[in-house]
Coordinates of N, CA and C in Angstrom, one line a residue:
F15 N 169.4 211.4 82.7 CA 169.4 210.4 82.7 C 170.3 208.9 83.2
M16 N 171.5 209.1 84.6 CA 171.1 208.8 85.2 C 170.2 208.2 86.7
H17 N 168.9 209.9 86.5 CA 168.1 209.2 87.5 C 168.0 208.1 87.0
I18 N 167.0 208.4 85.4 CA 166.2 207.3 84.6 C 166.2 206.2 85.4
A19 N 168.5 205.8 85.0 CA 169.6 205.3 85.7 C 168.3 204.4 87.1
I20 N 168.6 205.2 88.2 CA 168.5 204.4 89.2 C 167.1 204.2 88.9
H21 N 166.0 205.2 89.1 CA 164.3 204.6 88.5 C 164.2 203.7 88.8
A22 N 164.7 202.7 87.4 CA 164.6 201.6 86.5 C 165.8 200.2 87.8
K23 N 166.7 201.0 88.6 CA 166.5 199.7 88.8 C 166.0 199.4 90.1
N24 N 166.2 200.6 91.8 CA 164.6 200.1 92.4 C 163.8 199.8 91.3
L25 N 162.9 200.2 90.7 CA 162.0 199.4 90.1 C 161.8 198.1 89.5
K26 N 163.2 197.3 89.5 CA 163.9 195.9 89.3 C 164.1 195.0 90.9
E27 N 164.5 195.7 91.5 CA 164.4 195.2 93.3 C 163.0 194.8 93.3
L28 N 162.2 196.9 92.8 CA 160.8 195.7 93.7 C 160.7 194.7 92.9
A29 N 160.1 194.5 91.4 CA 159.5 193.3 91.5 C 160.6 192.4 91.6
D30 N 161.0 192.0 91.3 CA 162.1 190.3 92.3 C 161.0 190.9 93.8
K31 N 160.5 191.5 94.3 CA 160.8 191.9 95.8 C 159.4 191.1 96.1
K32 N 158.6 191.1 94.6 CA 156.5 191.3 94.8 C 157.4 189.8 94.1
G33 N 158.1 189.5 93.3 CA 158.6 188.0 93.0 C 158.4 186.5 93.8
Q34 N 159.2 188.0 94.5 CA 159.8 186.5 96.6 C 158.2 185.9 97.1
F35 N 157.2 187.4 97.0 CA 156.7 186.9 97.7 C 155.7 186.5 97.5
I36 N 155.2 186.3 96.0 CA 154.4 185.5 95.6 C 154.6 184.2 95.1
A37 N 155.7 183.8 95.4 CA 156.4 182.2 95.2 C 156.8 182.1 96.3
I38 N 156.5 183.4 98.2 CA 156.1 182.0 99.3 C 154.6 182.6 99.1
Y39 N 153.9 183.2 99.0 CA 153.0 182.7 99.3 C 152.2 181.6 98.6
R40 N 152.3 181.1 97.0 CA 151.6 179.9 96.6 C 152.3 179.0 97.3
G41 N 153.3 178.7 97.9 CA 154.2 177.9 98.9 C 153.6 178.2 100.1
F42 N 153.2 178.9 101.1 CA 152.3 178.9 101.7 C 150.2 178.5 101.6
L43 N 150.0 178.2 99.9 CA 148.8 178.2 99.7 C 149.0 176.8 99.8
L44 N 149.9 176.2 98.8 CA 150.2 175.1 98.2 C 150.4 173.8 100.1
S45 N 150.4 174.5 101.4 CA 151.3 173.5 102.9 C 149.0 173.2 103.0
L46 N 148.8 174.8 102.7 CA 147.3 175.0 103.7 C 146.6 172.9 103.0
K47 N 146.7 172.8 101.4 CA 146.2 172.4 100.4 C 146.6 171.2 101.2
D48 N 147.6 171.0 101.3 CA 148.2 170.2 101.8 C 147.7 168.7 102.8
K49 N 147.3 170.4 103.5 CA 146.9 169.5 105.2 C 145.2 169.4 105.0

């Protein structure tokens, strides 16, 4: 059970990083569009 909990935590961290990446990428595209 502990192993599953650790795996879920890793997945959540990956999802958080992906969310940050998407937010940064969106901001980058918006800044290009504004120019």
